Short mmCIF file of C-alpha atoms and ligand atoms in Angstrom, two decimals:
data_model
loop_
_atom_site.label_atom_id
_atom_site.label_comp_id
_atom_site.label_asym_id
_atom_site.label_seq_id
_atom_site.Cartn_x
_atom_site.Cartn_y
_atom_site.Cartn_z
CA MET D 1 -7.55 -23.89 62.84
CA LYS D 2 -11.21 -22.99 62.48
CA LEU D 3 -11.88 -23.15 58.76
CA LEU D 4 -14.60 -21.74 56.56
CA VAL D 5 -14.75 -23.96 53.47
CA THR D 6 -16.95 -22.58 50.70
CA GLY D 7 -18.07 -25.22 48.20
CA GLY D 8 -16.96 -27.88 50.66
CA ALA D 9 -19.64 -30.37 49.60
CA GLY D 10 -18.17 -30.52 46.08
CA TYR D 11 -15.61 -32.85 44.58
CA ILE D 12 -12.36 -31.23 45.71
CA GLY D 13 -13.97 -29.65 48.78
CA SER D 14 -15.17 -32.96 50.25
CA HIS D 15 -11.73 -34.54 49.84
CA THR D 16 -10.16 -31.48 51.42
CA CYS D 17 -12.53 -31.81 54.40
CA VAL D 18 -11.13 -35.32 54.95
CA ALA D 19 -7.52 -34.10 54.76
CA ALA D 20 -8.26 -31.08 56.98
CA PHE D 21 -9.95 -33.22 59.64
CA ALA D 22 -6.93 -35.54 59.60
CA ALA D 23 -4.76 -32.47 60.30
CA GLY D 24 -6.95 -31.51 63.28
CA HIS D 25 -8.84 -28.55 61.81
CA GLU D 26 -12.46 -27.63 62.57
CA ILE D 27 -14.67 -27.13 59.52
CA THR D 28 -17.76 -25.17 58.59
CA VAL D 29 -18.90 -25.65 55.00
CA LEU D 30 -20.85 -22.94 53.19
CA ASP D 31 -22.40 -24.44 50.05
CA ASN D 32 -25.58 -23.72 48.10
CA LEU D 33 -25.55 -27.35 46.82
CA CYS D 34 -26.02 -26.18 43.21
CA ASN D 35 -23.57 -28.85 42.05
CA SER D 36 -23.30 -31.19 45.02
CA SER D 37 -25.17 -33.29 47.51
CA PRO D 38 -25.20 -33.12 51.32
CA GLU D 39 -24.60 -36.88 51.06
CA ALA D 40 -20.93 -36.06 50.32
CA LEU D 41 -20.57 -34.72 53.88
CA GLU D 42 -22.33 -37.78 55.33
CA ARG D 43 -19.67 -39.80 53.54
CA VAL D 44 -16.94 -37.57 54.98
CA GLU D 45 -18.33 -38.51 58.38
CA ARG D 46 -18.14 -42.21 57.52
CA ILE D 47 -14.46 -41.76 56.67
CA CYS D 48 -13.43 -39.41 59.49
CA GLY D 49 -15.90 -40.12 62.29
CA LYS D 50 -16.97 -36.48 62.24
CA LYS D 51 -18.90 -34.23 59.93
CA PRO D 52 -18.31 -30.64 58.90
CA ARG D 53 -21.02 -28.24 59.95
CA LEU D 54 -23.02 -27.46 56.80
CA VAL D 55 -24.55 -24.05 56.21
CA VAL D 56 -26.65 -24.20 53.06
CA GLY D 57 -26.27 -20.78 51.51
CA ASP D 58 -24.77 -18.77 48.69
CA ILE D 59 -21.45 -16.95 48.87
CA GLY D 60 -23.16 -14.02 47.15
CA ASP D 61 -25.91 -13.78 49.77
CA ARG D 62 -24.52 -11.03 51.97
CA ALA D 63 -27.00 -11.54 54.81
CA CYS D 64 -26.19 -15.23 54.98
CA VAL D 65 -22.40 -14.74 54.87
CA ARG D 66 -22.60 -11.94 57.43
CA ALA D 67 -24.71 -13.98 59.84
CA LEU D 68 -22.26 -16.85 59.58
CA LEU D 69 -19.23 -14.63 60.18
CA ASP D 70 -20.96 -12.79 63.03
CA ALA D 71 -21.63 -16.12 64.74
CA GLU D 72 -18.25 -17.81 64.25
CA LYS D 73 -14.67 -16.54 64.25
CA PHE D 74 -12.63 -18.26 61.54
CA ASP D 75 -8.85 -18.42 61.18
CA ALA D 76 -8.87 -19.03 57.44
CA THR D 77 -11.08 -19.57 54.41
CA ILE D 78 -10.69 -22.10 51.63
CA HIS D 79 -12.74 -20.86 48.71
CA PHE D 80 -13.86 -23.66 46.38
CA ALA D 81 -17.38 -22.39 45.62
CA GLY D 82 -17.79 -21.63 41.96
CA LEU D 83 -19.14 -22.86 38.66
CA LYS D 84 -16.49 -24.75 36.71
CA ALA D 85 -17.66 -26.07 33.33
CA VAL D 86 -15.75 -24.36 30.54
CA GLY D 87 -18.29 -25.15 27.79
CA GLU D 88 -21.26 -24.05 29.91
CA SER D 89 -19.46 -20.79 30.69
CA VAL D 90 -19.40 -19.99 26.96
CA GLU D 91 -23.18 -20.52 26.80
CA LYS D 92 -23.98 -18.76 30.08
CA PRO D 93 -21.25 -16.15 30.62
CA TRP D 94 -23.39 -13.93 32.81
CA GLU D 95 -24.12 -16.75 35.24
CA TYR D 96 -20.40 -17.46 35.52
CA TYR D 97 -19.42 -13.84 36.07
CA GLU D 98 -22.20 -13.37 38.57
CA ASN D 99 -21.64 -16.56 40.55
CA ASN D 100 -17.85 -16.65 40.52
CA ILE D 101 -16.94 -12.97 40.51
CA ALA D 102 -19.87 -11.16 42.15
CA GLY D 103 -20.19 -13.98 44.70
CA THR D 104 -16.52 -13.83 45.61
CA LEU D 105 -16.67 -10.03 45.95
CA VAL D 106 -19.38 -10.34 48.59
CA LEU D 107 -17.50 -13.09 50.39
CA LEU D 108 -14.22 -11.14 50.45
CA ASP D 109 -15.93 -7.97 51.59
CA GLU D 110 -17.57 -9.71 54.52
CA LEU D 111 -14.34 -11.52 55.40
CA ARG D 112 -12.40 -8.26 55.62
CA ARG D 113 -15.13 -6.66 57.68
CA HIS D 114 -14.83 -9.60 60.07
CA GLY D 115 -11.02 -9.62 60.12
CA VAL D 116 -10.55 -13.00 58.40
CA PHE D 117 -7.56 -12.35 56.14
CA ASN D 118 -6.11 -15.82 55.46
CA PHE D 119 -7.58 -16.92 52.15
CA VAL D 120 -6.82 -19.98 50.02
CA PHE D 121 -8.32 -19.72 46.54
CA SER D 122 -9.13 -22.47 44.00
CA SER D 123 -7.50 -21.18 40.88
CA SER D 124 -6.74 -23.29 37.85
CA ALA D 125 -4.15 -24.05 35.23
CA THR D 126 -6.72 -22.54 32.88
CA VAL D 127 -5.15 -19.13 33.74
CA TYR D 128 -2.15 -20.13 31.58
CA GLY D 129 -4.47 -20.19 28.53
CA ASN D 130 -3.12 -22.29 25.66
CA PRO D 131 0.50 -22.47 26.78
CA ASP D 132 3.44 -21.91 24.46
CA PRO D 133 5.34 -25.24 24.37
CA ALA D 134 8.52 -23.24 25.03
CA ASN D 135 7.11 -22.46 28.51
CA LEU D 136 6.62 -26.10 29.57
CA PRO D 137 6.70 -27.16 32.33
CA LEU D 138 4.68 -24.14 33.43
CA ARG D 139 6.12 -22.01 36.17
CA GLU D 140 3.91 -19.62 38.11
CA ASP D 141 5.46 -16.65 36.27
CA ALA D 142 4.45 -17.97 32.82
CA PRO D 143 2.20 -15.63 30.79
CA LEU D 144 -1.48 -15.65 31.78
CA ALA D 145 -4.49 -15.63 29.45
CA ALA D 146 -8.19 -16.44 29.59
CA LEU D 147 -9.73 -18.52 26.81
CA SER D 148 -13.27 -18.80 28.19
CA PRO D 149 -15.59 -16.90 30.54
CA TYR D 150 -14.75 -19.53 33.18
CA GLY D 151 -11.02 -18.89 32.73
CA ALA D 152 -11.70 -15.15 32.78
CA THR D 153 -13.38 -15.43 36.18
CA LYS D 154 -10.31 -17.18 37.64
CA LEU D 155 -7.91 -14.72 36.06
CA TRP D 156 -9.94 -11.70 37.08
CA LEU D 157 -10.23 -12.91 40.69
CA GLU D 158 -6.49 -13.58 40.79
CA GLU D 159 -5.81 -10.05 39.50
CA MET D 160 -8.17 -8.58 42.07
CA MET D 161 -6.54 -10.47 44.93
CA ARG D 162 -3.10 -9.29 43.79
CA ALA D 163 -4.37 -5.70 43.88
CA MET D 164 -6.11 -6.14 47.25
CA ALA D 165 -2.99 -7.63 48.79
CA LYS D 166 -0.91 -4.72 47.53
CA ALA D 167 -3.36 -2.20 48.97
CA ASP D 168 -3.92 -3.86 52.33
CA PRO D 169 -1.04 -5.75 54.00
CA ARG D 170 -3.42 -7.67 56.25
CA TRP D 171 -4.40 -10.00 53.39
CA HIS D 172 -2.69 -13.35 52.94
CA PHE D 173 -3.88 -14.86 49.65
CA MET D 174 -2.78 -18.20 48.30
CA LEU D 175 -3.81 -18.79 44.70
CA LEU D 176 -3.62 -22.54 44.17
CA ARG D 177 -3.55 -23.35 40.47
CA TYR D 178 -4.82 -26.89 40.06
CA PHE D 179 -3.84 -28.87 37.01
CA ASN D 180 -6.14 -31.84 36.20
CA PRO D 181 -7.66 -33.26 39.41
CA VAL D 182 -8.84 -36.86 39.06
CA GLY D 183 -9.41 -39.92 41.23
CA ALA D 184 -11.25 -40.36 44.49
CA HIS D 185 -10.71 -41.18 48.13
CA GLU D 186 -9.33 -44.71 48.52
CA SER D 187 -12.40 -45.75 50.54
CA GLY D 188 -14.54 -45.35 47.39
CA LEU D 189 -17.02 -43.34 49.47
CA ILE D 190 -16.41 -39.90 47.97
CA GLY D 191 -15.52 -38.93 44.45
CA GLU D 192 -16.56 -36.85 41.48
CA ASP D 193 -20.29 -36.78 40.84
CA PRO D 194 -20.86 -34.85 37.62
CA GLY D 195 -24.45 -34.42 36.51
CA GLY D 196 -25.28 -35.32 32.89
CA ILE D 197 -22.72 -36.45 30.34
CA PRO D 198 -19.25 -35.54 31.59
CA ASN D 199 -16.96 -33.31 29.53
CA ASN D 200 -13.77 -34.17 31.36
CA LEU D 201 -11.72 -37.21 30.54
CA MET D 202 -11.63 -39.27 33.76
CA PRO D 203 -15.36 -39.16 34.58
CA TYR D 204 -16.06 -40.02 30.94
CA ILE D 205 -13.72 -43.01 31.17
CA THR D 206 -15.25 -44.29 34.42
CA GLN D 207 -18.78 -43.96 33.03
CA VAL D 208 -17.80 -45.97 29.95
CA ALA D 209 -16.25 -48.58 32.21
CA VAL D 210 -19.41 -48.85 34.31
CA GLY D 211 -21.57 -49.15 31.19
CA ARG D 212 -23.37 -45.82 31.39
CA LEU D 213 -21.67 -44.59 28.21
CA LYS D 214 -20.82 -46.68 25.14
CA GLU D 215 -17.25 -45.70 24.32
CA LEU D 216 -14.64 -43.02 24.86
CA THR D 217 -13.63 -40.84 21.95
CA ILE D 218 -10.00 -39.79 22.20
CA PHE D 219 -9.91 -36.31 20.75
CA GLY D 220 -7.03 -36.23 18.25
CA ARG D 221 -4.01 -38.46 17.65
CA ASP D 222 -1.96 -36.10 15.51
CA TYR D 223 -0.66 -33.74 18.19
CA PRO D 224 3.09 -33.09 18.40
CA THR D 225 3.39 -35.35 21.47
CA PRO D 226 5.13 -38.75 21.82
CA ASP D 227 2.00 -40.79 20.99
CA GLY D 228 0.01 -38.07 19.20
CA THR D 229 -2.59 -37.64 21.97
CA CYS D 230 -2.77 -34.61 24.29
CA VAL D 231 -0.63 -34.45 27.39
CA ARG D 232 -1.88 -33.18 30.77
CA ASP D 233 -0.75 -33.14 34.39
CA TYR D 234 -3.30 -35.37 36.15
CA ILE D 235 -3.19 -35.04 39.92
CA HIS D 236 -4.87 -37.33 42.44
CA VAL D 237 -7.58 -35.41 44.30
CA CYS D 238 -6.22 -36.64 47.67
CA ASP D 239 -2.80 -35.17 46.84
CA LEU D 240 -4.58 -31.96 45.91
CA ALA D 241 -6.49 -32.03 49.20
CA GLU D 242 -3.22 -32.47 51.12
CA GLY D 243 -1.82 -29.53 49.15
CA HIS D 244 -4.56 -27.39 50.74
CA VAL D 245 -3.59 -28.56 54.21
CA ALA D 246 0.05 -27.69 53.43
CA ALA D 247 -1.09 -24.26 52.20
CA LEU D 248 -3.06 -23.68 55.42
CA ALA D 249 0.05 -24.43 57.47
CA LYS D 250 1.90 -21.63 55.65
CA VAL D 251 -0.75 -19.06 54.81
CA ALA D 252 -0.34 -17.03 58.01
CA ASP D 253 3.42 -16.72 57.36
CA LEU D 254 3.02 -15.54 53.78
CA PRO D 255 1.56 -12.05 53.54
CA GLY D 256 0.52 -10.72 50.13
CA CYS D 257 -0.56 -12.86 47.27
CA THR D 258 1.22 -16.09 46.37
CA ALA D 259 0.38 -18.19 43.30
CA ILE D 260 1.33 -21.87 43.53
CA ASN D 261 0.88 -24.67 41.01
CA LEU D 262 -0.58 -27.89 42.36
CA GLY D 263 0.39 -30.59 39.89
CA THR D 264 2.64 -33.61 39.80
CA GLY D 265 5.18 -32.04 37.45
CA CYS D 266 4.68 -34.96 35.03
CA GLY D 267 2.82 -35.06 31.75
CA THR D 268 0.60 -38.05 30.87
CA SER D 269 -1.04 -38.55 27.50
CA VAL D 270 -4.68 -39.52 26.99
CA ALA D 271 -3.58 -42.87 25.56
CA GLN D 272 -1.34 -43.50 28.59
CA LEU D 273 -4.19 -42.68 30.97
CA VAL D 274 -6.49 -45.09 29.12
CA ALA D 275 -3.80 -47.78 29.40
CA SER D 276 -3.43 -47.14 33.17
CA PHE D 277 -7.18 -47.40 33.53
CA GLU D 278 -7.31 -50.69 31.65
CA LYS D 279 -4.58 -51.99 33.94
CA ALA D 280 -6.53 -50.86 37.02
CA THR D 281 -9.73 -52.58 35.93
CA GLY D 282 -8.13 -55.56 34.18
CA ARG D 283 -10.49 -54.99 31.24
CA PRO D 284 -10.25 -53.22 27.90
CA LEU D 285 -11.93 -49.82 27.80
CA PRO D 286 -14.03 -49.32 24.66
CA HIS D 287 -12.53 -46.36 22.81
CA ARG D 288 -11.94 -44.91 19.37
CA TYR D 289 -9.99 -42.00 17.97
CA GLY D 290 -11.85 -38.91 16.78
CA GLU D 291 -11.21 -35.35 15.69
CA ARG D 292 -9.33 -32.87 17.83
CA ARG D 293 -11.52 -30.97 20.31
CA PRO D 294 -11.43 -27.28 19.35
CA GLY D 295 -9.36 -25.17 21.72
CA ASP D 296 -7.37 -28.04 23.28
CA ALA D 297 -3.70 -27.41 23.98
CA ALA D 298 -1.37 -30.19 22.81
CA ALA D 299 0.43 -30.30 26.14
CA CYS D 300 0.18 -28.68 29.56
CA TRP D 301 1.97 -29.68 32.73
CA ALA D 302 3.24 -27.99 35.85
CA ASP D 303 6.57 -27.07 37.23
CA ALA D 304 5.78 -28.08 40.83
CA THR D 305 9.02 -26.75 42.36
CA LYS D 306 7.43 -23.79 44.13
CA ALA D 307 4.92 -25.98 45.98
CA ARG D 308 7.76 -28.19 47.17
CA GLU D 309 9.97 -25.31 48.27
CA LEU D 310 7.32 -23.08 49.81
CA LEU D 311 4.82 -25.63 51.17
CA GLY D 312 6.97 -28.73 51.54
CA TRP D 313 4.32 -30.51 49.46
CA VAL D 314 4.74 -32.98 46.62
CA ALA D 315 2.15 -35.18 44.92
CA LYS D 316 2.71 -38.81 45.91
CA ARG D 317 0.10 -40.85 44.03
CA ASP D 318 0.72 -42.09 40.49
CA CYS D 319 -1.63 -42.56 37.53
CA ASP D 320 -2.31 -46.17 38.49
CA ALA D 321 -3.58 -45.02 41.89
CA MET D 322 -5.66 -42.27 40.26
CA CYS D 323 -7.32 -44.80 37.93
CA ARG D 324 -7.77 -47.47 40.61
CA ASP D 325 -9.42 -45.03 43.02
CA ALA D 326 -11.60 -43.39 40.34
CA TRP D 327 -12.77 -46.83 39.29
CA ARG D 328 -13.45 -47.96 42.87
CA TYR D 329 -15.63 -44.92 43.51
CA GLN D 330 -17.51 -45.29 40.23
CA SER D 331 -18.15 -48.99 40.70
CA MET D 332 -19.30 -48.51 44.30
CA ASN D 333 -21.49 -45.56 43.23
CA PRO D 334 -22.60 -46.23 39.65
CA ASP D 335 -25.15 -43.42 39.87
CA GLY D 336 -23.02 -41.08 41.94
CA TYR D 337 -24.43 -40.12 45.34
CA ARG D 338 -28.00 -40.84 44.28
CA ARG D 339 -27.59 -44.56 44.91
CA GLY D 340 -24.68 -46.55 46.17
P1 LIG M 1 -17.69 -28.82 42.39
O1 LIG M 1 -18.71 -28.27 41.49
O2 LIG M 1 -17.73 -30.26 42.72
O3 LIG M 1 -17.64 -28.00 43.76
C1 LIG M 1 -17.99 -26.63 43.83
C2 LIG M 1 -18.95 -26.48 44.98
O4 LIG M 1 -19.30 -25.10 45.11
C3 LIG M 1 -20.24 -27.26 44.79
O5 LIG M 1 -20.52 -27.99 45.98
C4 LIG M 1 -21.30 -26.17 44.56
O6 LIG M 1 -22.57 -26.56 45.04
C5 LIG M 1 -20.70 -25.01 45.31
N1 LIG M 1 -21.09 -23.67 44.83
C6 LIG M 1 -21.03 -23.19 43.56
N2 LIG M 1 -21.44 -21.92 43.54
C7 LIG M 1 -21.74 -21.56 44.82
C8 LIG M 1 -22.19 -20.38 45.43
N3 LIG M 1 -22.47 -19.29 44.72
N4 LIG M 1 -22.38 -20.37 46.77
C9 LIG M 1 -22.15 -21.48 47.51
N5 LIG M 1 -21.72 -22.63 46.97
C10 LIG M 1 -21.51 -22.68 45.65
O7 LIG M 1 -16.26 -28.44 41.75
P2 LIG M 1 -14.81 -28.91 42.16
O8 LIG M 1 -14.29 -29.73 41.05
O9 LIG M 1 -14.78 -29.43 43.53
O10 LIG M 1 -14.06 -27.51 42.08
C11 LIG M 1 -13.86 -26.69 43.21
C12 LIG M 1 -13.15 -25.42 42.78
O11 LIG M 1 -11.91 -25.76 42.14
C13 LIG M 1 -13.92 -24.58 41.76
O12 LIG M 1 -13.74 -23.22 42.08
C14 LIG M 1 -13.26 -24.91 40.45
O13 LIG M 1 -13.37 -23.86 39.53
C15 LIG M 1 -11.82 -25.13 40.88
N6 LIG M 1 -11.08 -25.99 39.97
C16 LIG M 1 -11.57 -27.24 39.68
C17 LIG M 1 -10.88 -28.05 38.80
C18 LIG M 1 -11.40 -29.43 38.44
O14 LIG M 1 -10.98 -29.99 37.44
N7 LIG M 1 -12.29 -30.03 39.21
C19 LIG M 1 -9.69 -27.60 38.21
C20 LIG M 1 -9.22 -26.33 38.54
C21 LIG M 1 -9.92 -25.53 39.42
C1 LIG M 2 -10.27 -28.89 31.55
C2 LIG M 2 -10.67 -27.45 31.43
C3 LIG M 2 -9.73 -26.58 32.24
C4 LIG M 2 -9.65 -27.05 33.68
C5 LIG M 2 -9.24 -28.52 33.67
C6 LIG M 2 -9.16 -29.03 35.07
C7 LIG M 2 -11.62 -27.38 29.19
C8 LIG M 2 -11.46 -26.85 27.80
N1 LIG M 2 -10.64 -27.07 30.04
O1 LIG M 2 -9.00 -29.06 30.99
O2 LIG M 2 -10.19 -25.26 32.22
O3 LIG M 2 -8.71 -26.29 34.39
O4 LIG M 2 -10.20 -29.27 32.91
O5 LIG M 2 -9.55 -30.33 35.19
O6 LIG M 2 -12.61 -27.99 29.52
N2 LIG M 2 -10.41 -35.89 26.21
C9 LIG M 2 -10.71 -36.90 25.31
N3 LIG M 2 -11.97 -37.40 25.30
C10 LIG M 2 -12.95 -36.97 26.16
C11 LIG M 2 -12.63 -35.94 27.08
C12 LIG M 2 -11.36 -35.41 27.07
O7 LIG M 2 -9.85 -37.33 24.53
O8 LIG M 2 -14.09 -37.47 26.08
C13 LIG M 2 -9.04 -35.34 26.23
C14 LIG M 2 -8.99 -33.85 25.95
O9 LIG M 2 -8.83 -33.62 24.57
C15 LIG M 2 -7.76 -33.43 26.76
C16 LIG M 2 -7.69 -34.44 27.90
O10 LIG M 2 -8.54 -35.50 27.54
O11 LIG M 2 -6.62 -33.62 25.96
C17 LIG M 2 -8.16 -33.84 29.21
O12 LIG M 2 -9.42 -33.24 29.00
P1 LIG M 2 -10.29 -32.64 30.21
O13 LIG M 2 -10.45 -33.66 31.26
O14 LIG M 2 -11.53 -32.05 29.60
O15 LIG M 2 -9.35 -31.51 30.81
P2 LIG M 2 -8.65 -30.25 30.09
O16 LIG M 2 -9.22 -30.00 28.77
O17 LIG M 2 -7.19 -30.44 30.21
#
């Protein structure tokens, strides 16, 4: 297929480029590089022997999107482009609504004008809000809620795509709800490159391990979970990338709007992840226990049955592989893509 991949220079996008090349697809990336480096695509070339075409531009820039779609006929879009930091979205809600919602409106409008109706969307487990423990593992029909402007942008876009699919049978939307993507490509060449001090657990851990940060604080040890620390469904980014390839293989056969969880179906606690990481590096990871982080759910993991049944996809890599690969990337690139 000829693919338009928005946000393809980012963390999940670059890994998906590798998986999509392996499946024989052609790729054009549209990315404004607001949270990524073109170096990521150079690295994709080192892994795959070919590089996606990069168009540096914004999904909300109608003239840019139109020129791109006038020039090339795509079979499908994978839409990663978006801002994704929950805390930042609370401080800058307008920027999140504008970038994620207004940008996607422009993109979708130009796609329909150009007859490109296969659309794979990066949604998130954040649309389940703070899940009721009675609903675990989370099925796609669990109640939805937004707890932050970021979450609201995902939920709102999902709602809009459901309505658009109902109104126009030409649309084929796949809403892929990612759980907690971590890890890196096994080559160590591409991985997560967060600017500043990371908020998410795995990049924080790897930066402690590499000596950029002093110690990890585990937020809370009094949750109603087996070891008292929060439980999440960590998924290796390469499994996630392969989930996109599986979705592309089915999107043309699935009209309407289909929400699918991409997770392993297994919960892992923060303490267990730290232990896996220590095993991967063979060294203790400096950490201490602190207060709960406000707003954190005690536990959240996926029911991954629908992905298996509909896409024939299951996550294959375990927590040890996630930690080993995250560590390899971080140690080969201690300053992200800036040096390494
Ligand atoms: P990322 O920041 O690494 O990648 C996003 C990419 O989109 C970046 O390259 C950025 O430069 C680009 N971008 C942002 N706004 C743009 C715009 N207006 N026009 C063009 N390009 C733009 O993030 P990621 O972790 O790879 O996430 C990709 C998608 O998956 C996002 O939509 C995110 O919300 C979603 N998601 C991520 C996670 C996660 O934990 N990483 C979890 C669930 C969902
Ligand atoms: C976060 C986002 C969520 C997004 C998901 C995808 C928030 C509030 N939510 O979820 O919208 O879909 O990423 O990756 O940001 N932890 C520590 N110490 C740290 C950092 C984290 O103990 O320094 C713990 C947290 O309390 C949590 C777990 O690690 O229990 C995972 O945290 P994080 O990586 O931030 O992901 P989520 O909060 O699950």
